[in-house]
Amino acid sequence: MTRPADIYLRFLQLAEALRGLPSLPSLDPLEEKILELVARAGQSKERLSVRDMMARSELGSPATLHARLKSMRDKGWIMLTDTEDTRRKQIELTQAALKHFDKLSECLVKAAKSR
């Protein structure tokens, strides 16, 4: 009999295989955390601006965060869109990032079925 942890470990294995695919450049751990925050905000229909991200001290200094957001934009993971205040930019996932989450979801379903 397999343990419930085996499902999660199988998911990690499948997700790791996705990282080797040429769909999007890889992210460092802080960028992955930022991506997850952006995805969760989008899922719950919350607005998330660059200023909102700056308020999150666990993400590091404003300079670090700006560098990571620029890197993620250059890599094709996020985009910045205008708001009613042109000085504020909304952070959103790109279509490629949404497809990445779709693939991760498929990995999770596959891992659960392999039990």
Backbone as JSON Lines, residues from 0, in Angstrom:
{"i":0,"aa":"M","n":[0.84,-1.18,0.0],"ca":[0.0,0.0,0.0],"c":[0.89,1.25,0.0]}
{"i":1,"aa":"T","n":[0.48,2.25,-0.77],"ca":[1.27,3.47,-0.83],"c":[0.78,4.47,0.21]}
{"i":2,"aa":"R","n":[1.68,5.31,0.63],"ca":[1.35,6.35,1.6],"c":[0.81,7.57,0.86]}
{"i":3,"aa":"P","n":[0.0,8.39,1.54],"ca":[-0.47,9.63,0.89],"c":[0.69,10.53,0.44]}
{"i":4,"aa":"A","n":[1.78,10.5,1.16],"ca":[2.94,11.33,0.78],"c":[3.48,10.91,-0.58]}
{"i":5,"aa":"D","n":[3.26,9.67,-0.98],"ca":[3.75,9.21,-2.28],"c":[3.11,10.0,-3.42]}
{"i":6,"aa":"I","n":[1.85,10.41,-3.24],"ca":[1.18,11.2,-4.27],"c":[1.9,12.53,-4.44]}
{"i":7,"aa":"Y","n":[2.19,13.17,-3.32],"ca":[2.87,14.46,-3.38],"c":[4.27,14.32,-3.97]}
{"i":8,"aa":"L","n":[4.97,13.3,-3.57],"ca":[6.32,13.08,-4.1],"c":[6.29,12.8,-5.59]}
{"i":9,"aa":"R","n":[5.29,12.06,-6.03],"ca":[5.13,11.8,-7.47],"c":[4.83,13.11,-8.2]}
{"i":10,"aa":"F","n":[3.99,13.95,-7.59],"ca":[3.69,15.26,-8.19],"c":[4.97,16.08,-8.33]}
{"i":11,"aa":"L","n":[5.81,16.11,-7.28],"ca":[7.07,16.86,-7.35],"c":[7.95,16.35,-8.48]}
{"i":12,"aa":"Q","n":[7.96,15.03,-8.65],"ca":[8.76,14.44,-9.72],"c":[8.24,14.89,-11.1]}
{"i":13,"aa":"L","n":[6.92,14.86,-11.27],"ca":[6.33,15.27,-12.55],"c":[6.54,16.77,-12.79]}
{"i":14,"aa":"A","n":[6.39,17.56,-11.73],"ca":[6.58,19.0,-11.86],"c":[8.03,19.34,-12.21]}
{"i":15,"aa":"E","n":[8.95,18.6,-11.64],"ca":[10.37,18.82,-11.95],"c":[10.65,18.54,-13.43]}
{"i":16,"aa":"A","n":[9.97,17.56,-13.98],"ca":[10.14,17.25,-15.39],"c":[9.67,18.42,-16.27]}
{"i":17,"aa":"L","n":[8.67,19.16,-15.8],"ca":[8.2,20.33,-16.54],"c":[9.28,21.4,-16.64]}
{"i":18,"aa":"R","n":[10.08,21.51,-15.62],"ca":[11.11,22.55,-15.61],"c":[12.12,22.35,-16.74]}
{"i":19,"aa":"G","n":[12.26,21.15,-17.2],"ca":[13.2,20.88,-18.27],"c":[12.66,21.19,-19.66]}
{"i":20,"aa":"L","n":[11.36,21.47,-19.74],"ca":[10.75,21.78,-21.03],"c":[11.07,23.22,-21.44]}
{"i":21,"aa":"P","n":[11.18,23.47,-22.73],"ca":[11.57,24.81,-23.18],"c":[10.45,25.83,-23.24]}
{"i":22,"aa":"S","n":[9.34,25.63,-22.53],"ca":[8.2,26.55,-22.65],"c":[8.54,27.96,-22.15]}
{"i":23,"aa":"L","n":[9.07,28.08,-20.95],"ca":[9.45,29.37,-20.38],"c":[10.76,29.21,-19.62]}
{"i":24,"aa":"P","n":[11.55,30.27,-19.56],"ca":[12.79,30.2,-18.77],"c":[12.48,29.94,-17.29]}
{"i":25,"aa":"S","n":[13.41,29.32,-16.61],"ca":[13.18,28.94,-15.22],"c":[13.21,30.16,-14.3]}
{"i":26,"aa":"L","n":[12.64,29.97,-13.12],"ca":[12.56,31.01,-12.11],"c":[13.41,30.62,-10.9]}
{"i":27,"aa":"D","n":[13.93,31.63,-10.21],"ca":[14.6,31.33,-8.96],"c":[13.53,31.21,-7.86]}
{"i":28,"aa":"P","n":[13.88,30.76,-6.67],"ca":[12.87,30.55,-5.62],"c":[12.05,31.79,-5.27]}
{"i":29,"aa":"L","n":[12.66,32.96,-5.25],"ca":[11.89,34.17,-4.94],"c":[10.91,34.48,-6.07]}
{"i":30,"aa":"E","n":[11.34,34.3,-7.3],"ca":[10.45,34.52,-8.44],"c":[9.28,33.54,-8.42]}
{"i":31,"aa":"E","n":[9.53,32.29,-8.02],"ca":[8.45,31.32,-7.9],"c":[7.44,31.76,-6.85]}
{"i":32,"aa":"K","n":[7.93,32.29,-5.74],"ca":[7.03,32.78,-4.69],"c":[6.19,33.95,-5.2]}
{"i":33,"aa":"I","n":[6.82,34.86,-5.92],"ca":[6.1,35.99,-6.5],"c":[5.05,35.5,-7.48]}
{"i":34,"aa":"L","n":[5.42,34.55,-8.32],"ca":[4.48,34.0,-9.3],"c":[3.26,33.39,-8.61]}
{"i":35,"aa":"E","n":[3.49,32.66,-7.53],"ca":[2.38,32.07,-6.8],"c":[1.48,33.14,-6.18]}
{"i":36,"aa":"L","n":[2.08,34.21,-5.67],"ca":[1.28,35.31,-5.12],"c":[0.42,35.96,-6.2]}
{"i":37,"aa":"V","n":[1.0,36.19,-7.36],"ca":[0.26,36.78,-8.47],"c":[-0.86,35.85,-8.91]}
{"i":38,"aa":"A","n":[-0.58,34.56,-8.98],"ca":[-1.59,33.59,-9.41],"c":[-2.75,33.53,-8.41]}
{"i":39,"aa":"R","n":[-2.42,33.49,-7.12],"ca":[-3.48,33.44,-6.1],"c":[-4.33,34.71,-6.11]}
{"i":40,"aa":"A","n":[-3.69,35.85,-6.3],"ca":[-4.45,37.11,-6.37],"c":[-5.37,37.09,-7.59]}
{"i":41,"aa":"G","n":[-4.87,36.63,-8.71],"ca":[-5.7,36.54,-9.91],"c":[-6.85,35.57,-9.74]}
{"i":42,"aa":"Q","n":[-6.59,34.45,-9.08],"ca":[-7.63,33.44,-8.85],"c":[-8.77,33.99,-8.0]}
{"i":43,"aa":"S","n":[-8.42,34.82,-7.02],"ca":[-9.44,35.38,-6.13],"c":[-9.92,36.76,-6.62]}
{"i":44,"aa":"K","n":[-9.56,37.12,-7.84],"ca":[-9.98,38.38,-8.47],"c":[-9.54,39.61,-7.68]}
{"i":45,"aa":"E","n":[-8.42,39.5,-6.98],"ca":[-7.87,40.64,-6.25],"c":[-6.91,41.39,-7.16]}
{"i":46,"aa":"R","n":[-6.88,42.69,-6.97],"ca":[-5.91,43.5,-7.72],"c":[-4.57,43.43,-7.0]}
{"i":47,"aa":"L","n":[-3.53,43.32,-7.75],"ca":[-2.19,43.26,-7.18],"c":[-1.28,44.17,-7.99]}
{"i":48,"aa":"S","n":[-0.91,45.28,-7.38],"ca":[-0.06,46.24,-8.08],"c":[1.39,46.07,-7.62]}
{"i":49,"aa":"V","n":[2.29,46.72,-8.33],"ca":[3.69,46.7,-7.94],"c":[3.82,47.28,-6.53]}
{"i":50,"aa":"R","n":[3.09,48.33,-6.25],"ca":[3.12,48.94,-4.91],"c":[2.65,47.94,-3.85]}
{"i":51,"aa":"D","n":[1.62,47.15,-4.14],"ca":[1.15,46.12,-3.2],"c":[2.26,45.12,-2.91]}
{"i":52,"aa":"M","n":[3.0,44.75,-3.93],"ca":[4.1,43.8,-3.75],"c":[5.2,44.42,-2.89]}
{"i":53,"aa":"M","n":[5.46,45.71,-3.09],"ca":[6.49,46.39,-2.32],"c":[6.18,46.37,-0.82]}
{"i":54,"aa":"A","n":[4.89,46.34,-0.5],"ca":[4.47,46.35,0.9],"c":[4.72,45.01,1.59]}
{"i":55,"aa":"R","n":[5.05,44.0,0.84],"ca":[5.28,42.67,1.41],"c":[6.76,42.53,1.76]}
{"i":56,"aa":"S","n":[7.08,42.76,3.01],"ca":[8.48,42.77,3.45],"c":[9.16,41.42,3.3]}
{"i":57,"aa":"E","n":[8.38,40.32,3.3],"ca":[9.0,39.0,3.18],"c":[9.61,38.75,1.8]}
{"i":58,"aa":"L","n":[9.34,39.63,0.85],"ca":[9.88,39.47,-0.5],"c":[11.22,40.17,-0.68]}
{"i":59,"aa":"G","n":[11.67,40.89,0.32],"ca":[12.96,41.55,0.24],"c":[12.82,43.04,0.01]}
{"i":60,"aa":"S","n":[13.91,43.66,-0.32],"ca":[13.94,45.11,-0.5],"c":[13.22,45.51,-1.8]}
{"i":61,"aa":"P","n":[12.81,46.77,-1.89],"ca":[12.19,47.23,-3.14],"c":[13.09,47.04,-4.36]}
{"i":62,"aa":"A","n":[14.39,47.25,-4.18],"ca":[15.31,47.06,-5.31],"c":[15.33,45.61,-5.77]}
{"i":63,"aa":"T","n":[15.37,44.7,-4.81],"ca":[15.34,43.26,-5.14],"c":[14.05,42.9,-5.85]}
{"i":64,"aa":"L","n":[12.95,43.39,-5.33],"ca":[11.65,43.08,-5.92],"c":[11.52,43.64,-7.33]}
{"i":65,"aa":"H","n":[11.97,44.88,-7.53],"ca":[11.93,45.45,-8.88],"c":[12.77,44.63,-9.85]}
{"i":66,"aa":"A","n":[13.93,44.19,-9.41],"ca":[14.79,43.37,-10.27],"c":[14.11,42.06,-10.63]}
{"i":67,"aa":"R","n":[13.46,41.44,-9.66],"ca":[12.78,40.17,-9.92],"c":[11.58,40.35,-10.86]}
{"i":68,"aa":"L","n":[10.81,41.41,-10.64],"ca":[9.66,41.67,-11.52],"c":[10.13,41.93,-12.95]}
{"i":69,"aa":"K","n":[11.21,42.69,-13.09],"ca":[11.75,42.94,-14.43],"c":[12.21,41.64,-15.07]}
{"i":70,"aa":"S","n":[12.9,40.82,-14.3],"ca":[13.37,39.53,-14.8],"c":[12.2,38.65,-15.23]}
{"i":71,"aa":"M","n":[11.15,38.62,-14.42],"ca":[9.99,37.79,-14.74],"c":[9.26,38.31,-15.98]}
{"i":72,"aa":"R","n":[9.22,39.61,-16.16],"ca":[8.63,40.18,-17.39],"c":[9.46,39.78,-18.59]}
{"i":73,"aa":"D","n":[10.79,39.92,-18.47],"ca":[11.68,39.57,-19.58],"c":[11.57,38.09,-19.94]}
{"i":74,"aa":"K","n":[11.35,37.24,-18.95],"ca":[11.23,35.8,-19.17],"c":[9.85,35.4,-19.69]}
{"i":75,"aa":"G","n":[8.88,36.3,-19.64],"ca":[7.56,36.01,-20.17],"c":[6.57,35.44,-19.17]}
{"i":76,"aa":"W","n":[6.84,35.55,-17.88],"ca":[5.94,35.0,-16.86],"c":[4.84,35.97,-16.45]}
{"i":77,"aa":"I","n":[5.17,37.26,-16.35],"ca":[4.19,38.25,-15.92],"c":[4.16,39.42,-16.89]}
{"i":78,"aa":"M","n":[3.09,40.2,-16.77],"ca":[3.01,41.46,-17.52],"c":[2.47,42.52,-16.58]}
{"i":79,"aa":"L","n":[2.81,43.75,-16.86],"ca":[2.31,44.88,-16.07],"c":[1.31,45.63,-16.94]}
{"i":80,"aa":"T","n":[0.13,45.85,-16.39],"ca":[-0.91,46.56,-17.13],"c":[-1.28,47.84,-16.4]}
{"i":81,"aa":"D","n":[-1.78,48.81,-17.16],"ca":[-2.16,50.09,-16.59],"c":[-3.42,49.97,-15.74]}
{"i":82,"aa":"T","n":[-3.52,50.84,-14.77],"ca":[-4.73,50.98,-13.95],"c":[-5.29,52.36,-14.22]}
{"i":83,"aa":"E","n":[-6.33,52.73,-13.48],"ca":[-6.9,54.07,-13.66],"c":[-5.89,55.17,-13.29]}
{"i":84,"aa":"D","n":[-4.96,54.83,-12.42],"ca":[-3.85,55.73,-12.06],"c":[-2.63,55.25,-12.85]}
{"i":85,"aa":"T","n":[-2.22,56.03,-13.84],"ca":[-1.16,55.58,-14.74],"c":[0.18,55.38,-14.04]}
{"i":86,"aa":"R","n":[0.29,55.88,-12.8],"ca":[1.54,55.67,-12.04],"c":[1.57,54.28,-11.42]}
{"i":87,"aa":"R","n":[0.43,53.61,-11.32],"ca":[0.35,52.28,-10.72],"c":[0.2,51.24,-11.81]}
{"i":88,"aa":"K","n":[0.93,50.15,-11.67],"ca":[0.85,49.06,-12.64],"c":[0.31,47.81,-11.95]}
{"i":89,"aa":"Q","n":[-0.6,47.16,-12.62],"ca":[-1.19,45.92,-12.15],"c":[-0.32,44.75,-12.63]}
{"i":90,"aa":"I","n":[-0.06,43.77,-11.75],"ca":[0.75,42.61,-12.13],"c":[-0.21,41.48,-12.48]}
{"i":91,"aa":"E","n":[-0.02,40.91,-13.65],"ca":[-0.87,39.81,-14.11],"c":[0.0,38.72,-14.74]}
{"i":92,"aa":"L","n":[-0.55,37.51,-14.75],"ca":[0.13,36.39,-15.41],"c":[-0.04,36.49,-16.91]}
{"i":93,"aa":"T","n":[0.96,36.05,-17.63],"ca":[0.84,35.95,-19.08],"c":[0.1,34.66,-19.43]}
{"i":94,"aa":"Q","n":[-0.3,34.55,-20.67],"ca":[-0.95,33.3,-21.12],"c":[0.0,32.12,-20.96]}
{"i":95,"aa":"A","n":[1.27,32.34,-21.21],"ca":[2.25,31.25,-21.06],"c":[2.32,30.8,-19.6]}
{"i":96,"aa":"A","n":[2.26,31.73,-18.66],"ca":[2.28,31.36,-17.23],"c":[1.01,30.59,-16.86]}
{"i":97,"aa":"L","n":[-0.13,31.02,-17.4],"ca":[-1.38,30.3,-17.13],"c":[-1.31,28.87,-17.66]}
{"i":98,"aa":"K","n":[-0.7,28.7,-18.84],"ca":[-0.53,27.35,-19.4],"c":[0.39,26.51,-18.51]}
{"i":99,"aa":"H","n":[1.4,27.15,-17.93],"ca":[2.3,26.46,-17.01],"c":[1.51,25.93,-15.81]}
{"i":100,"aa":"F","n":[0.63,26.74,-15.25],"ca":[-0.19,26.29,-14.13],"c":[-1.15,25.18,-14.56]}
{"i":101,"aa":"D","n":[-1.64,25.25,-15.79],"ca":[-2.47,24.16,-16.32],"c":[-1.69,22.85,-16.34]}
{"i":102,"aa":"K","n":[-0.44,22.94,-16.77],"ca":[0.42,21.74,-16.82],"c":[0.71,21.21,-15.42]}
{"i":103,"aa":"L","n":[0.95,22.11,-14.47],"ca":[1.16,21.67,-13.08],"c":[-0.09,20.97,-12.54]}
{"i":104,"aa":"S","n":[-1.24,21.5,-12.88],"ca":[-2.49,20.88,-12.45],"c":[-2.63,19.48,-13.03]}
{"i":105,"aa":"E","n":[-2.26,19.33,-14.29],"ca":[-2.29,18.01,-14.92],"c":[-1.35,17.05,-14.2]}
{"i":106,"aa":"C","n":[-0.19,17.55,-13.77],"ca":[0.76,16.72,-13.01],"c":[0.13,16.25,-11.7]}
{"i":107,"aa":"L","n":[-0.57,17.14,-11.04],"ca":[-1.21,16.79,-9.77],"c":[-2.28,15.72,-9.97]}
{"i":108,"aa":"V","n":[-3.09,15.88,-10.99],"ca":[-4.12,14.89,-11.28],"c":[-3.49,13.55,-11.64]}
{"i":109,"aa":"K","n":[-2.45,13.59,-12.45],"ca":[-1.75,12.36,-12.86],"c":[-1.15,11.66,-11.65]}
{"i":110,"aa":"A","n":[-0.55,12.44,-10.75],"ca":[0.05,11.84,-9.54],"c":[-1.03,11.2,-8.67]}
{"i":111,"aa":"A","n":[-2.17,11.85,-8.55],"ca":[-3.26,11.3,-7.73],"c":[-3.82,10.03,-8.34]}
{"i":112,"aa":"K","n":[-3.9,9.98,-9.66],"ca":[-4.43,8.79,-10.33],"c":[-3.47,7.62,-10.29]}
{"i":113,"aa":"S","n":[-2.18,7.91,-10.17],"ca":[-1.19,6.83,-10.19],"c":[-1.18,6.05,-8.88]}
{"i":114,"aa":"R","n":[-1.92,6.52,-7.92],"ca":[-1.99,5.83,-6.63],"c":[-2.7,4.56,-6.83]}
